[in-house]
Amino acid sequence: MTCKNADTGHRDRLRGQGEMMGNGNDLDSGRGEEVTDSRREFAEELKSARELHDPRPLSQEALGRLARTSKSTISRVETCKGHIPPELPAKLDEVLVTDGTFKRLYEEIVSRSFPSLYRQRMALERSAVAIREWSPTIVPGLFQTADYAKYLLQAGTPRAGEDEVARDVSNRLRRQSLLDGDVPPDVQVVLCESVLRRRFCPHEVMRRQLKTLLELGKRSTVRLQVLPLDAPGSLFIDWPVSLITSPNHAVSVCVETYRTANIIDEPDHVRRAIRTYDELTGEALSTRVSARMIEEQMESLS
């Protein structure tokens, strides 16, 4: 079996369940240097754009005022101290007229903050022509609302501060932009019925999450099904699985378990995974009946 394995730890599992895991203890050896290099490039670009601003250079205080932040924030970013506020790159591009430069650099920083396995996963996702998801426990990250993700992350990392949780939520939601691209991938999702009934967040938060599922399920590129609780067991019963199809039609199978995550591309195992997913879709309710079940669950929460 050809697979790449990363021992990510319980904290990673809870952040990443829903596709992208957060930073854990067992990171690839190059990560720290890569993050520093990315941050340094962002800092240098910011200082250069500020000082070369037309018609006249901007002080840190002036830029902070225009970008609706503080001088101290600009100073910290230019000296690579502390994290970059998620909303800042877009504001910098607007004020400094840099045509998306800071947004691109920030996305690079976020990408390189993940261990190499998850950078590979993100790269596969970004270029995918089709994504098939199975989740036995929670709504997959590509379909999560901000509030749902927040409660999930808070439960998984109770010692995390508000800024850290907000950053993780922002990183997770950023991945959803691929659904709104010019040529979005075809996405097929099968959820266990228990996902709809699990109540780890307030009723109103879950109602909004279910409403989002219904809205996404109406898209021509999305197919959403629910696997009833009385369906037979399968190879995937214990963990979430994603099958990601590349432009050349190669399929990679991404599997998450308690302490590990794997990307599998050995043909025999990929074929078995595809067959298992097809069996799940066969046992799952139709898209129409699945939508009715989601609507009924929404009503029960009102």
Short mmCIF file of N, CA and C in Angstrom, two decimals, residues 5-12 22-31 113-118 259-260:
data_model
loop_
_atom_site.label_atom_id
_atom_site.label_comp_id
_atom_site.label_asym_id
_atom_site.label_seq_id
_atom_site.Cartn_x
_atom_site.Cartn_y
_atom_site.Cartn_z
N ASN A 5 2.22 9.07 5.52
CA ASN A 5 1.61 9.06 6.83
C ASN A 5 2.16 10.17 7.68
N ALA A 6 1.27 10.84 8.44
CA ALA A 6 1.70 11.88 9.38
C ALA A 6 1.03 11.64 10.71
N ASP A 7 1.82 11.53 11.78
CA ASP A 7 1.27 11.37 13.12
C ASP A 7 0.97 12.75 13.64
N THR A 8 -0.29 13.14 13.60
CA THR A 8 -0.65 14.53 13.81
C THR A 8 -1.08 14.88 15.21
N GLY A 9 -1.48 13.91 16.02
CA GLY A 9 -1.91 14.24 17.36
C GLY A 9 -3.39 14.55 17.44
N HIS A 10 -3.94 14.44 18.66
CA HIS A 10 -5.38 14.61 18.87
C HIS A 10 -5.83 16.01 18.50
N ARG A 11 -5.03 17.00 18.79
CA ARG A 11 -5.42 18.37 18.48
C ARG A 11 -5.55 18.57 16.98
N ASP A 12 -4.61 17.98 16.20
CA ASP A 12 -4.70 18.07 14.75
C ASP A 12 -5.95 17.38 14.25
N GLY A 22 -4.90 21.19 11.63
CA GLY A 22 -4.12 22.33 12.10
C GLY A 22 -2.70 21.93 12.42
N ASN A 23 -1.94 22.83 13.02
CA ASN A 23 -0.54 22.57 13.31
C ASN A 23 -0.41 21.71 14.55
N GLY A 24 0.32 20.62 14.45
CA GLY A 24 0.47 19.73 15.58
C GLY A 24 1.89 19.73 16.10
N ASN A 25 2.22 18.68 16.84
CA ASN A 25 3.55 18.59 17.43
C ASN A 25 4.56 17.96 16.49
N ASP A 26 4.10 17.08 15.61
CA ASP A 26 5.00 16.34 14.74
C ASP A 26 4.99 16.96 13.35
N LEU A 27 5.75 18.00 13.17
CA LEU A 27 5.75 18.73 11.91
C LEU A 27 6.97 18.34 11.09
N ASP A 28 6.84 18.52 9.79
CA ASP A 28 8.00 18.21 8.95
C ASP A 28 9.14 19.16 9.28
N SER A 29 10.35 18.69 9.06
CA SER A 29 11.51 19.41 9.56
C SER A 29 11.69 20.78 8.95
N GLY A 30 11.14 21.02 7.74
CA GLY A 30 11.35 22.30 7.08
C GLY A 30 10.33 23.35 7.43
N ARG A 31 9.32 23.03 8.21
CA ARG A 31 8.20 23.92 8.39
C ARG A 31 8.60 25.25 8.98
N SER A 113 2.14 26.72 6.72
CA SER A 113 2.06 26.49 8.16
C SER A 113 1.57 25.08 8.46
N PHE A 114 1.09 24.36 7.44
CA PHE A 114 0.67 22.99 7.63
C PHE A 114 1.84 22.05 7.35
N PRO A 115 1.87 20.88 8.00
CA PRO A 115 2.87 19.88 7.65
C PRO A 115 2.76 19.52 6.17
N SER A 116 3.82 18.94 5.63
CA SER A 116 3.90 18.71 4.19
C SER A 116 2.75 17.87 3.66
N LEU A 117 2.28 16.89 4.44
CA LEU A 117 1.19 16.04 3.99
C LEU A 117 -0.06 16.85 3.69
N TYR A 118 -0.34 17.85 4.54
CA TYR A 118 -1.56 18.62 4.38
C TYR A 118 -1.41 19.70 3.31
N ARG A 259 -5.08 9.29 15.18
CA ARG A 259 -3.78 9.95 15.31
C ARG A 259 -3.01 10.03 14.00
N THR A 260 -3.60 9.61 12.91
CA THR A 260 -2.86 9.62 11.66
C THR A 260 -3.74 10.09 10.51
#
